[in-house]
XYZ file of N, CA and C in Angstrom:
777
model
N 0.516 -1.265 0.473
C -0.028 -0.355 -0.124
C 0.820 1.122 -0.354
N 0.448 2.559 -1.002
C 1.101 3.895 -0.749
C 1.150 4.393 -0.126
N 2.292 4.626 0.799
C 1.973 5.709 1.885
C 2.382 7.263 1.259
N 2.369 8.483 2.709
C 2.368 9.635 1.627
C 3.944 10.161 1.595
N 4.398 10.092 0.990
C 5.510 11.183 1.221
C 5.372 12.451 1.620
N 6.972 13.054 1.894
C 6.537 14.188 2.752
C 7.052 15.514 1.626
N 6.116 15.358 0.758
C 6.506 16.877 -0.218
C 4.681 16.391 -1.238
N 4.642 18.186 -1.692
C 3.536 18.584 -2.378
C 3.977 18.223 -3.635
N 3.432 17.236 -4.560
C 3.447 17.463 -5.553
C 2.922 19.208 -7.041
N 3.680 18.551 -8.183
C 3.647 19.311 -8.561
C 2.251 19.725 -9.429
N 1.823 18.399 -8.925
C 0.293 19.048 -10.005
C -0.538 19.843 -8.322
N -0.152 19.867 -7.728
C -1.180 20.463 -6.449
C -0.426 21.944 -6.041
N 0.377 22.133 -6.341
C 1.911 23.544 -6.255
C 0.619 24.037 -7.380
N 1.213 23.631 -8.953
C 0.221 24.023 -9.465
C -1.634 24.496 -9.909
N -1.750 23.495 -9.153
C -3.621 24.206 -9.113
C -4.296 24.972 -8.608
N -3.146 24.609 -6.614
C -2.627 25.753 -5.640
C -1.653 27.036 -4.909
N -1.363 27.185 -6.525
C 0.702 28.491 -6.335
C 0.092 29.836 -5.728
N -1.200 29.881 -6.373
C -2.088 31.225 -5.937
C -2.340 31.608 -4.358
N -1.917 30.522 -3.642
C -2.752 29.737 -2.431
C -1.685 29.338 -1.760
N -1.107 28.681 -1.941
C -0.310 27.969 -1.289
C 0.401 28.390 0.032
N 0.522 27.160 0.935
C 1.265 27.563 1.842
C 2.069 26.717 2.374
N 4.401 27.378 2.560
C 4.937 26.277 2.106
C 5.191 25.189 3.736
N 3.788 25.501 4.906
C 3.280 24.213 5.797
C 1.919 24.917 6.791
N 0.750 24.484 6.936
C -0.470 24.444 7.583
C -0.277 24.040 9.123
N -0.067 25.434 10.027
C -0.577 24.886 11.134
C -1.730 24.051 11.893
N -1.379 23.145 12.654
C -2.290 22.899 13.631
C -3.617 23.160 14.102
N -4.533 23.546 14.016
C -4.805 24.295 15.646
C -5.796 23.144 16.871
N -5.911 24.043 17.815
C -5.884 23.746 18.685
C -7.800 23.981 18.535
N -7.765 21.823 19.276
C -9.607 21.975 18.937
C -10.249 22.454 20.661
N -11.701 23.272 20.351
C -11.682 23.134 21.682
C -12.690 22.296 22.413
N -13.156 21.154 21.550
C -13.880 20.195 22.414
C -15.479 20.527 22.745
N -16.113 21.159 21.633
C -17.763 21.762 21.959
C -18.141 21.219 21.175
N -19.200 20.236 21.129
C -20.211 19.344 20.809
C -21.228 20.123 20.367
N -21.522 19.798 18.457
C -22.084 20.430 17.683
C -23.587 19.383 18.323
N -24.271 19.555 17.071
C -26.104 17.924 17.447
C -25.829 17.308 16.946
N -26.103 15.998 16.826
C -25.546 14.788 16.479
C -27.184 13.666 16.988
N -26.643 12.636 16.480
C -27.671 11.702 15.892
C -27.314 10.952 17.889
N -28.922 10.869 17.907
C -28.393 9.718 18.681
C -27.300 8.626 19.135
N -26.968 7.891 17.336
C -26.469 6.878 17.255
C -24.163 7.102 17.663
N -24.405 8.535 17.150
C -23.148 9.577 17.205
C -23.481 9.850 18.641
N -23.858 10.197 19.721
C -24.080 10.620 20.694
C -23.370 8.715 21.970
N -23.836 7.826 21.056
C -24.094 6.210 22.365
C -22.790 5.878 21.277
N -22.371 6.384 20.586
C -20.780 5.825 20.052
C -19.831 6.951 19.931
N -18.370 6.929 20.443
C -17.711 7.700 20.372
C -16.989 7.968 19.898
N -16.092 6.416 19.368
C -15.372 6.490 18.125
C -16.112 7.155 17.176
N -17.761 6.925 16.420
C -18.262 7.631 15.441
C -18.180 9.397 15.619
N -18.450 9.493 16.395
C -18.427 10.985 17.307
C -16.985 12.065 16.802
N -15.341 11.031 17.427
C -14.625 11.018 17.122
C -14.501 11.671 15.618
N -14.070 10.709 15.283
C -14.288 10.628 13.481
C -14.368 12.211 13.212
N -16.415 11.824 13.843
C -16.725 13.978 12.336
C -15.822 14.568 13.188
N -15.812 14.928 14.106
C -15.182 15.720 14.500
C -14.079 16.019 14.117
N -12.843 14.629 13.835
C -11.286 14.654 13.082
C -11.794 15.090 12.379
N -12.370 14.831 10.944
C -12.765 14.417 9.640
C -13.476 16.340 9.497
N -13.816 17.010 10.455
C -15.114 18.533 9.943
C -12.718 19.301 10.770
N -12.253 18.575 11.198
C -11.112 20.154 11.513
C -10.012 19.969 10.364
N -9.562 18.223 10.707
C -9.547 18.543 8.821
C -9.947 18.550 7.744
N -10.500 18.766 7.687
C -11.637 20.136 6.342
C -11.725 21.386 6.649
N -11.243 22.191 7.972
C -10.633 23.276 8.472
C -10.267 24.039 7.554
N -9.012 22.868 8.528
C -7.788 23.022 8.289
C -7.132 23.497 6.666
N -7.310 22.089 6.169
C -6.706 21.909 4.177
C -7.853 23.402 4.042
N -9.329 23.593 3.930
C -10.031 25.230 3.161
C -8.719 26.323 3.630
N -7.966 26.581 5.400
C -7.675 27.288 5.606
C -6.823 27.699 4.762
N -5.814 26.748 4.550
C -4.344 26.561 4.157
C -4.161 26.674 2.566
N -5.704 26.576 1.976
C -5.006 27.062 0.853
C -6.570 28.606 0.031
N -6.328 29.254 1.742
C -6.927 30.371 0.618
C -8.560 30.259 1.220
N -8.626 29.437 2.477
C -10.998 28.796 2.113
C -11.203 28.479 1.407
N -10.521 27.849 0.535
C -10.383 26.640 -0.682
C -12.116 26.015 -0.274
N -13.132 26.388 -0.957
C -13.956 25.103 -0.981
C -13.437 23.621 -1.107
N -14.263 23.020 -0.066
C -14.236 21.221 0.328
C -15.168 20.723 0.104
N -15.164 19.635 -0.536
C -17.095 19.537 -0.707
C -17.085 18.454 0.704
N -15.722 17.149 0.941
C -16.571 16.347 1.832
C -14.613 15.500 1.909
N -14.502 15.803 3.201
C -13.504 15.265 3.712
C -13.601 13.694 4.591
N -13.165 12.889 4.952
C -13.077 11.002 5.217
C -11.863 11.093 5.717
N -11.678 9.927 6.226
C -11.202 8.858 7.432
C -10.603 8.537 6.428
N -9.618 8.183 5.544
C -9.767 6.859 4.053
C -8.496 5.361 4.770
N -8.764 4.533 4.544
C -8.837 3.172 5.107
C -7.560 2.541 5.290
N -6.225 3.001 4.597
C -4.611 3.527 4.961
C -4.246 4.227 5.862
N -4.943 5.389 6.478
C -4.540 5.832 6.420
C -4.382 6.998 6.422
N -4.843 8.164 5.954
C -4.222 9.164 5.280
C -6.117 10.017 4.948
N -6.466 10.869 5.454
C -7.701 11.389 5.066
C -7.915 11.877 3.311
N -9.004 11.656 2.799
C -8.674 11.552 2.149
C -10.054 13.353 2.146
N -9.758 14.043 0.420
C -10.094 14.999 0.736
C -10.917 15.432 -0.773
N -12.313 15.902 -0.913
C -12.960 16.018 -2.729
C -13.727 17.395 -3.000
N -12.338 16.938 -4.048
C -12.603 19.223 -3.564
C -12.826 19.003 -5.616
N -14.948 19.200 -5.778
C -14.474 18.826 -7.373
C -15.004 17.172 -7.456
N -14.750 16.814 -8.485
C -14.834 15.553 -8.872
C -13.187 14.840 -8.957
N -12.578 15.350 -7.405
C -11.034 15.064 -7.414
C -10.857 15.220 -6.340
N -9.376 14.187 -5.630
C -9.458 13.523 -4.564
C -7.802 14.278 -4.579
N -7.358 14.443 -2.984
C -6.129 14.970 -2.832
C -5.768 14.383 -1.073
N -5.396 13.586 -0.984
C -4.535 13.676 0.633
C -4.080 14.592 1.626
N -4.461 13.698 1.867
C -3.952 14.527 3.940
C -3.118 13.874 4.876
N -2.073 14.323 5.625
C -2.443 14.368 6.852
C -3.436 14.971 7.445
N -3.434 14.497 8.749
C -4.586 15.485 10.082
C -3.778 16.883 9.498
N -2.653 17.314 10.276
C -2.471 18.806 10.706
C -2.500 19.270 9.524
N -2.734 18.278 7.782
C -2.693 19.061 7.233
C -1.495 19.882 6.302
N -0.034 18.926 7.035
C 0.755 19.499 7.232
C 1.225 18.959 5.375
N 0.925 17.624 5.070
C 1.169 17.471 3.172
C 0.426 16.962 2.718
N 0.281 16.847 1.540
C -0.615 17.032 0.708
C -0.321 15.849 -0.356
N -0.655 15.047 -0.757
C -0.373 13.808 -1.626
C -1.622 14.338 -2.906
N -0.972 14.224 -3.877
C -1.922 14.387 -5.472
C -1.480 13.398 -7.055
N -2.658 12.618 -6.341
C -1.951 11.518 -7.291
C -2.547 10.187 -7.105
N -2.029 9.167 -7.743
C -3.663 8.003 -8.343
C -2.381 6.386 -6.113
N -3.223 6.497 -5.644
C -3.069 5.584 -4.610
C -2.533 4.100 -4.979
N -1.706 3.467 -5.361
C -1.828 1.537 -5.622
C -1.892 1.173 -4.265
N -2.181 -0.397 -3.691
C -2.684 -1.272 -3.426
C -1.473 -2.033 -3.480
N -0.003 -1.588 -2.792
C 0.719 -2.845 -3.641
C 0.984 -4.907 -4.062
N 0.096 -4.512 -2.555
C -0.221 -6.457 -2.937
C -0.716 -6.659 -3.694
N -2.335 -6.064 -4.721
C -3.310 -6.309 -5.295
C -3.285 -5.918 -6.653
N -2.002 -4.613 -6.518
C -1.998 -3.356 -7.143
C -3.456 -3.193 -7.866
N -4.213 -3.253 -6.600
C -6.161 -1.980 -7.411
C -4.918 -0.287 -7.322
N -5.416 0.196 -8.539
C -6.181 1.749 -8.209
C -6.353 2.732 -7.392
N -6.637 2.301 -6.384
C -7.008 2.720 -4.928
C -8.514 3.930 -5.345
N -6.826 4.814 -5.711
C -8.379 5.955 -6.019
C -9.075 6.118 -6.969
N -8.283 5.373 -8.808
C -9.625 5.115 -9.609
C -11.497 5.233 -9.518
N -10.430 3.122 -8.102
C -11.786 2.705 -7.579
C -12.614 3.499 -6.771
N -12.602 4.495 -5.848
C -13.012 5.214 -4.758
C -13.183 6.363 -6.184
N -12.862 7.016 -6.582
C -12.964 8.127 -8.053
C -14.320 7.304 -9.111
N -14.954 6.104 -9.365
C -15.575 5.224 -9.554
C -16.994 5.240 -9.192
N -16.707 4.611 -7.776
C -17.692 4.527 -6.752
C -18.661 5.926 -6.879
N -17.421 6.975 -6.704
C -18.703 8.941 -6.408
C -18.417 9.516 -7.620
N -18.582 8.109 -8.646
C -18.893 8.954 -10.113
C -20.616 7.869 -10.163
N -21.006 7.336 -9.410
C -21.381 6.457 -9.284
C -23.780 7.153 -9.666
N -24.480 6.310 -10.270
C -25.909 6.656 -10.525
C -26.799 6.183 -9.821
N -27.255 6.954 -9.707
C -29.297 5.285 -9.500
C -29.330 5.572 -11.156
N -29.293 4.675 -11.730
C -29.413 4.282 -13.306
C -31.320 4.296 -13.382
N -31.357 3.578 -12.822
C -33.229 3.476 -12.484
C -34.002 5.057 -12.412
N -33.307 5.725 -12.198
C -34.171 7.122 -11.632
C -33.745 8.044 -12.692
N -32.536 8.393 -13.589
C -32.237 8.438 -14.567
C -33.701 8.477 -15.968
N -34.041 10.560 -15.765
C -35.406 11.083 -16.936
C -35.265 9.844 -18.026
N -36.577 9.099 -18.136
C -36.301 8.400 -20.019
C -37.263 8.569 -20.102
N -38.233 9.924 -19.493
C -38.986 11.226 -20.816
C -38.248 12.112 -21.461
N -36.486 12.214 -21.097
C -35.821 13.143 -22.002
C -35.104 12.191 -22.648
N -35.016 10.991 -22.526
C -34.192 10.042 -23.325
C -35.116 9.428 -25.216
N -34.583 9.914 -25.862
C -35.205 8.385 -26.698
C -34.507 7.239 -27.230
N -35.514 6.880 -26.826
C -35.043 5.635 -26.424
C -35.627 4.689 -26.961
N -33.604 3.679 -27.613
C -33.808 2.235 -28.806
C -34.210 1.572 -27.833
N -34.727 0.234 -28.554
C -34.783 -1.467 -27.978
C -33.957 -2.111 -29.324
N -33.429 -2.980 -28.585
C -32.611 -4.283 -29.897
C -33.446 -5.024 -29.189
N -33.557 -6.814 -30.214
C -33.922 -7.721 -29.201
C -34.870 -7.737 -28.159
N -34.912 -8.323 -27.465
C -35.319 -8.059 -26.145
C -34.621 -7.348 -25.011
N -34.260 -6.517 -25.598
C -33.189 -5.657 -24.491
C -33.172 -4.977 -23.204
N -32.803 -6.120 -22.664
C -32.826 -6.666 -21.541
C -31.494 -6.518 -20.794
N -30.319 -5.771 -21.625
C -29.302 -4.861 -21.495
C -29.339 -3.624 -21.733
N -29.245 -2.892 -20.866
C -28.973 -1.379 -20.426
C -28.050 -0.707 -20.752
N -27.810 0.393 -21.467
C -27.119 1.600 -21.477
C -28.166 3.450 -21.160
N -26.495 3.974 -21.261
C -27.531 5.715 -21.467
C -26.044 6.609 -22.601
N -26.834 7.345 -22.721
C -24.765 8.077 -23.163
C -26.292 9.386 -24.043
N -24.968 10.492 -23.447
C -25.239 11.786 -23.701
C -24.586 11.945 -25.139
N -25.202 12.502 -26.340
C -24.365 12.584 -26.962
C -24.760 14.143 -27.549
N -23.633 14.435 -27.919
C -23.536 15.398 -28.873
C -24.257 15.938 -30.171
N -24.513 15.932 -30.892
C -24.731 15.880 -32.262
C -23.312 16.192 -33.539
N -22.907 16.741 -33.140
C -21.363 17.424 -33.722
C -20.515 17.189 -33.019
N -20.264 15.930 -31.913
C -19.803 15.044 -31.235
C -18.895 14.178 -32.357
N -17.199 14.059 -32.799
C -17.380 13.099 -33.783
C -17.784 11.761 -32.994
N -16.660 11.596 -32.123
C -16.188 10.466 -30.851
C -17.536 9.816 -30.582
N -18.766 10.944 -30.495
C -19.344 9.862 -30.240
C -20.814 9.508 -31.759
N -20.134 9.938 -33.507
C -20.599 9.067 -34.223
C -19.949 7.816 -33.828
N -18.027 7.633 -33.537
C -18.165 6.610 -33.496
C -18.170 5.690 -32.400
N -18.445 6.040 -31.570
C -18.497 5.059 -29.865
C -20.152 4.815 -31.052
N -21.677 5.010 -31.631
C -22.646 4.926 -32.305
C -22.560 4.361 -32.695
N -21.073 3.723 -34.391
C -21.492 3.283 -35.162
C -21.040 1.940 -34.761
N -19.965 1.901 -33.443
C -19.279 1.180 -32.879
C -20.250 -0.444 -31.872
N -21.515 0.278 -31.685
C -22.990 -0.223 -31.104
C -24.121 -0.438 -31.635
N -23.541 -0.046 -33.042
C -24.644 -1.911 -34.045
C -24.540 -2.567 -34.344
N -24.181 -3.445 -33.739
C -23.824 -4.126 -33.850
C -24.140 -4.989 -32.334
N -24.463 -4.537 -31.914
C -24.653 -5.104 -30.231
C -26.006 -4.760 -29.578
N -26.028 -6.273 -29.636
C -27.963 -7.530 -29.675
C -28.206 -6.883 -28.134
N -29.563 -7.306 -27.976
C -31.122 -7.174 -26.919
C -30.062 -5.946 -25.758
N -30.519 -4.808 -26.421
C -30.427 -4.141 -25.658
C -30.806 -3.033 -25.674
N -31.303 -1.899 -24.947
C -31.811 -0.745 -24.330
C -30.444 0.656 -24.106
N -30.955 1.254 -25.644
C -30.314 2.296 -25.173
C -31.161 3.240 -25.289
N -31.103 4.426 -24.222
C -31.361 5.456 -24.025
C -30.796 6.721 -23.814
N -30.780 8.068 -24.596
C -30.457 9.026 -25.448
C -30.776 10.112 -25.348
N -28.992 10.932 -24.817
C -29.741 12.848 -24.025
C -28.694 12.939 -25.022
N -30.208 13.423 -26.302
C -28.775 14.438 -26.235
C -28.118 15.642 -25.310
N -27.372 16.292 -25.551
C -26.700 16.887 -25.328
C -26.380 18.016 -26.006
N -26.738 19.489 -26.893
C -26.469 20.696 -27.655
C -24.640 21.215 -26.586
N -24.119 21.112 -26.553
C -22.270 21.979 -26.395
C -21.917 22.196 -26.937
N -22.326 21.876 -28.263
C -20.403 22.663 -29.245
C -20.897 23.084 -29.908
N -22.119 23.713 -30.166
C -22.582 24.641 -31.296
C -24.093 25.505 -30.679
N -24.769 26.413 -31.898
C -25.573 27.000 -32.402
C -26.437 25.754 -33.169
N -26.192 25.077 -33.723
C -25.882 24.686 -34.421
C -26.196 22.971 -34.242
N -25.121 22.662 -33.253
C -25.973 21.521 -33.099
C -27.379 20.909 -31.354
N -27.715 22.656 -31.411
C -29.533 23.000 -30.635
C -30.089 23.100 -31.992
N -29.810 23.346 -32.830
C -30.492 22.920 -33.755
C -30.782 22.054 -34.350
N -30.261 20.487 -33.885
C -30.257 19.417 -34.621
C -31.085 18.540 -33.441
N -30.573 18.879 -32.011
C -31.407 18.980 -31.541
C -32.658 18.580 -30.868
N -32.858 20.386 -31.582
C -34.514 20.586 -31.674
C -34.844 19.914 -33.538
N -33.851 20.410 -33.603
C -35.345 19.301 -35.193
C -34.889 17.290 -34.542
N -34.093 16.683 -34.353
C -34.751 15.259 -34.193
C -35.530 15.718 -33.225
N -35.164 16.091 -32.234
C -36.463 16.084 -30.423
C -38.354 16.235 -32.066
N -37.856 17.261 -32.311
C -39.521 17.680 -33.152
C -39.680 16.304 -34.102
N -38.884 15.115 -34.910
C -38.797 14.724 -36.047
C -40.131 13.463 -36.011
N -41.471 13.649 -36.591
C -41.749 12.140 -36.660
C -41.568 11.216 -35.198
N -40.218 10.830 -36.038
C -39.703 9.540 -35.439
C -38.002 9.860 -35.055
N -38.257 10.249 -33.898
C -36.627 11.317 -33.270
C -35.063 9.688 -33.015
N -35.625 8.863 -33.410
C -35.059 7.370 -32.769
C -34.128 7.550 -34.633
N -35.130 7.216 -35.420
C -34.859 7.541 -36.842
C -34.314 8.637 -37.459
N -34.281 9.788 -37.193
C -33.963 11.393 -37.414
C -32.515 11.008 -36.447
N -32.771 10.413 -35.878
C -31.404 10.519 -34.568
C -30.551 9.903 -35.845
N -30.385 8.307 -35.282
C -29.090 7.353 -36.293
C -29.698 7.387 -37.142
N -30.237 8.880 -38.823
C -29.730 8.692 -39.642
C -29.163 9.938 -39.860
N -28.596 10.800 -38.894
C -27.518 11.701 -38.734
C -26.544 11.300 -37.976
N -26.301 10.575 -37.320
C -25.426 10.123 -36.388
C -24.130 8.890 -36.854
N -25.579 7.919 -37.641
C -24.823 6.998 -38.748
C -24.861 7.029 -39.936
N -25.768 8.371 -40.329
C -25.256 8.446 -42.168
C -25.042 9.438 -41.950
N -25.154 10.417 -41.400
C -25.050 11.725 -41.719
C -26.145 12.672 -42.913
N -27.520 11.677 -42.756
C -28.154 13.073 -43.075
C -29.022 14.078 -42.158
N -28.706 14.991 -42.706
C -29.773 16.492 -41.695
C -30.928 16.729 -41.721
N -31.575 16.560 -40.032
C -32.562 15.691 -40.149
C -33.684 17.674 -40.547
N -34.197 17.555 -40.718
C -35.313 18.847 -41.275
C -35.453 19.420 -40.200
N -35.973 21.099 -40.547
C -36.216 21.802 -39.669
C -37.724 21.540 -39.855
N -37.633 21.278 -38.145
C -38.804 21.306 -36.928
C -39.187 22.219 -36.046
N -40.061 22.729 -35.964
C -40.259 23.288 -34.136
C -41.932 22.783 -33.074
N -41.638 22.359 -32.628
C -41.936 22.060 -30.865
C -41.612 22.817 -29.916
N -40.926 22.016 -27.918
C -41.325 22.368 -27.864
C -40.070 20.897 -27.350
N -38.969 21.308 -27.642
C -37.603 20.630 -27.523
C -37.038 20.682 -25.579
N -37.255 20.107 -25.105
C -36.605 20.217 -23.318
C -34.836 20.700 -23.072
N -34.592 20.882 -24.368
C -33.491 21.765 -24.681
C -32.816 21.769 -23.131
N -33.840 22.605 -22.357
C -32.591 23.505 -21.399
C -32.782 22.205 -19.972
N -33.684 21.405 -19.848
C -33.989 20.215 -18.787
C -32.407 19.064 -19.574
N -32.640 19.063 -20.453
C -30.990 18.053 -20.784
C -30.294 18.452 -20.383
N -29.923 19.913 -20.297
C -28.844 20.605 -20.225
C -28.573 20.265 -18.938
N -29.398 21.260 -18.192
C -29.873 21.146 -17.171
C -29.931 19.278 -16.201
N -29.746 17.735 -16.949
C -29.522 16.641 -15.882
C -28.731 16.491 -16.299
N -27.640 16.956 -17.304
C -26.378 16.342 -17.702
C -25.288 17.351 -16.617
N -26.011 18.463 -16.706
C -24.839 19.353 -14.806
C -24.807 18.689 -13.922
N -26.746 19.032 -13.421
C -26.858 17.774 -12.375
C -26.080 16.418 -12.130
N -25.875 15.656 -12.872
C -24.848 14.600 -13.243
C -23.790 14.654 -13.553
N -23.053 15.708 -14.217
C -21.681 16.167 -13.415
C -20.910 16.147 -14.977
N -21.601 15.545 -15.936
C -21.355 15.330 -17.673
C -20.559 16.569 -17.797
N -19.406 16.532 -17.951
C -18.547 17.473 -18.935
C -18.168 17.563 -19.841
N -18.819 16.613 -20.692
C -18.494 16.261 -21.514
C -19.774 15.400 -22.627
N -18.655 14.941 -24.553
C -19.781 13.497 -24.711
C -18.637 13.346 -25.687
N -18.998 11.982 -25.409
C -20.694 11.226 -25.112
C -19.624 10.848 -23.951
N -21.408 10.947 -23.308
C -20.995 10.145 -20.917
C -21.571 8.865 -21.605
N -21.374 7.711 -20.956
C -22.086 6.683 -20.707
C -22.444 6.571 -19.818
N -23.054 6.038 -19.389
C -23.429 5.150 -17.646
C -24.666 4.134 -17.745
N -24.737 2.702 -17.735
C -24.460 1.450 -17.237
C -25.844 1.520 -16.026
N -26.108 0.482 -16.336
C -27.864 0.045 -15.502
C -26.322 -0.321 -14.072
N -25.556 -0.772 -14.179
C -25.220 -0.973 -12.125
C -24.394 0.228 -12.057
N -25.578 1.539 -12.635
C -24.504 3.167 -11.777
C -23.262 3.337 -12.769
N -22.190 2.480 -12.837
C -20.859 2.841 -13.722
C -21.294 3.832 -15.329
N -20.243 5.063 -14.729
C -19.951 6.007 -15.479
C -18.852 5.640 -16.461
N -18.495 5.917 -18.067
C -17.120 6.648 -18.665
C -17.224 7.686 -19.558
N -15.819 8.097 -19.376
C -16.361 9.676 -19.965
C -15.645 9.406 -21.278
N -16.113 9.704 -22.165
C -15.305 9.429 -23.375
C -15.513 8.382 -23.783
N -15.523 8.054 -25.373
C -15.752 7.020 -26.576
C -15.103 5.423 -25.897
N -16.286 4.644 -26.592
C -15.340 3.062 -25.926
C -15.564 2.620 -26.968
N -14.919 1.681 -27.125
C -15.176 0.292 -28.467
C -16.408 -0.472 -27.538
N -16.784 -1.695 -29.251
C -17.190 -2.021 -28.618
C -17.149 -4.026 -27.564
N -15.944 -4.186 -27.532
C -15.516 -5.052 -27.015
C -15.532 -4.518 -25.415
N -15.039 -3.276 -24.942
C -15.322 -2.074 -23.889
C -16.787 -1.893 -23.063
N -17.595 -2.048 -24.209
C -19.100 -1.465 -24.137
C -19.747 -2.692 -23.278
N -18.922 -4.417 -24.537
C -19.708 -5.970 -24.120
C -19.670 -5.946 -22.349
N -18.738 -5.724 -22.160
C -18.148 -6.307 -20.997
C -18.814 -5.448 -19.967
N -18.835 -4.562 -20.166
C -19.861 -3.374 -18.818
C -20.883 -3.471 -18.916
N -22.018 -4.446 -19.981
C -23.376 -4.595 -20.276
C -23.379 -6.113 -19.373
N -22.672 -6.387 -19.250
C -22.591 -8.618 -18.477
C -23.178 -7.646 -17.386
């Protein structure tokens, strides 16, 4: 298992340079108690962990110019995991050192950081709003995936072609016009088409431009959904187990994740 080194990586320095301190000074705890659940009051270990992680969160934020910190938790390998946006760094209890990088379990060779990032990125697949999706069913449709695509995204078209021969699949396509006004126009025209599924495949697979149509297309809702899920680019794929994959992947990887 990797251990903390007594230096701050270049990546952290680059990210935090305007705010970085050579060494953060630990603060004295006052021992004050906030409102907590009955279970925490009865379990001093849980209460102590909460106090410690909150203290680490406060120290870390102050050490970097009151930087917003989303969460801090005690990691199983003796450090504290600090979540900032969709990224992770690690620190010690006094926030004397910060490690920015991936931690690897030496015995198992597992990338612990990547595993944690994937865990944090999981979604409740069944809670995705199907009314905003173009739904396509192949075969018995038992295997499921959802994908966010911009109509002018070349990697989206590439991935769409790689999906053509995958059977027994239900695909929920969330059109996400983020590249240009032309993308918004195409999403509008596809959504308002007599057969949106056919119109989308005709464009993505055969470059047949969808005819201009007018209706109340939920473009703002689609963009809001992507923002809520933390989708930052296309394609972005979600599988039935809640896992996500940013970027295009090939047929073999898709089949593997559909198992």
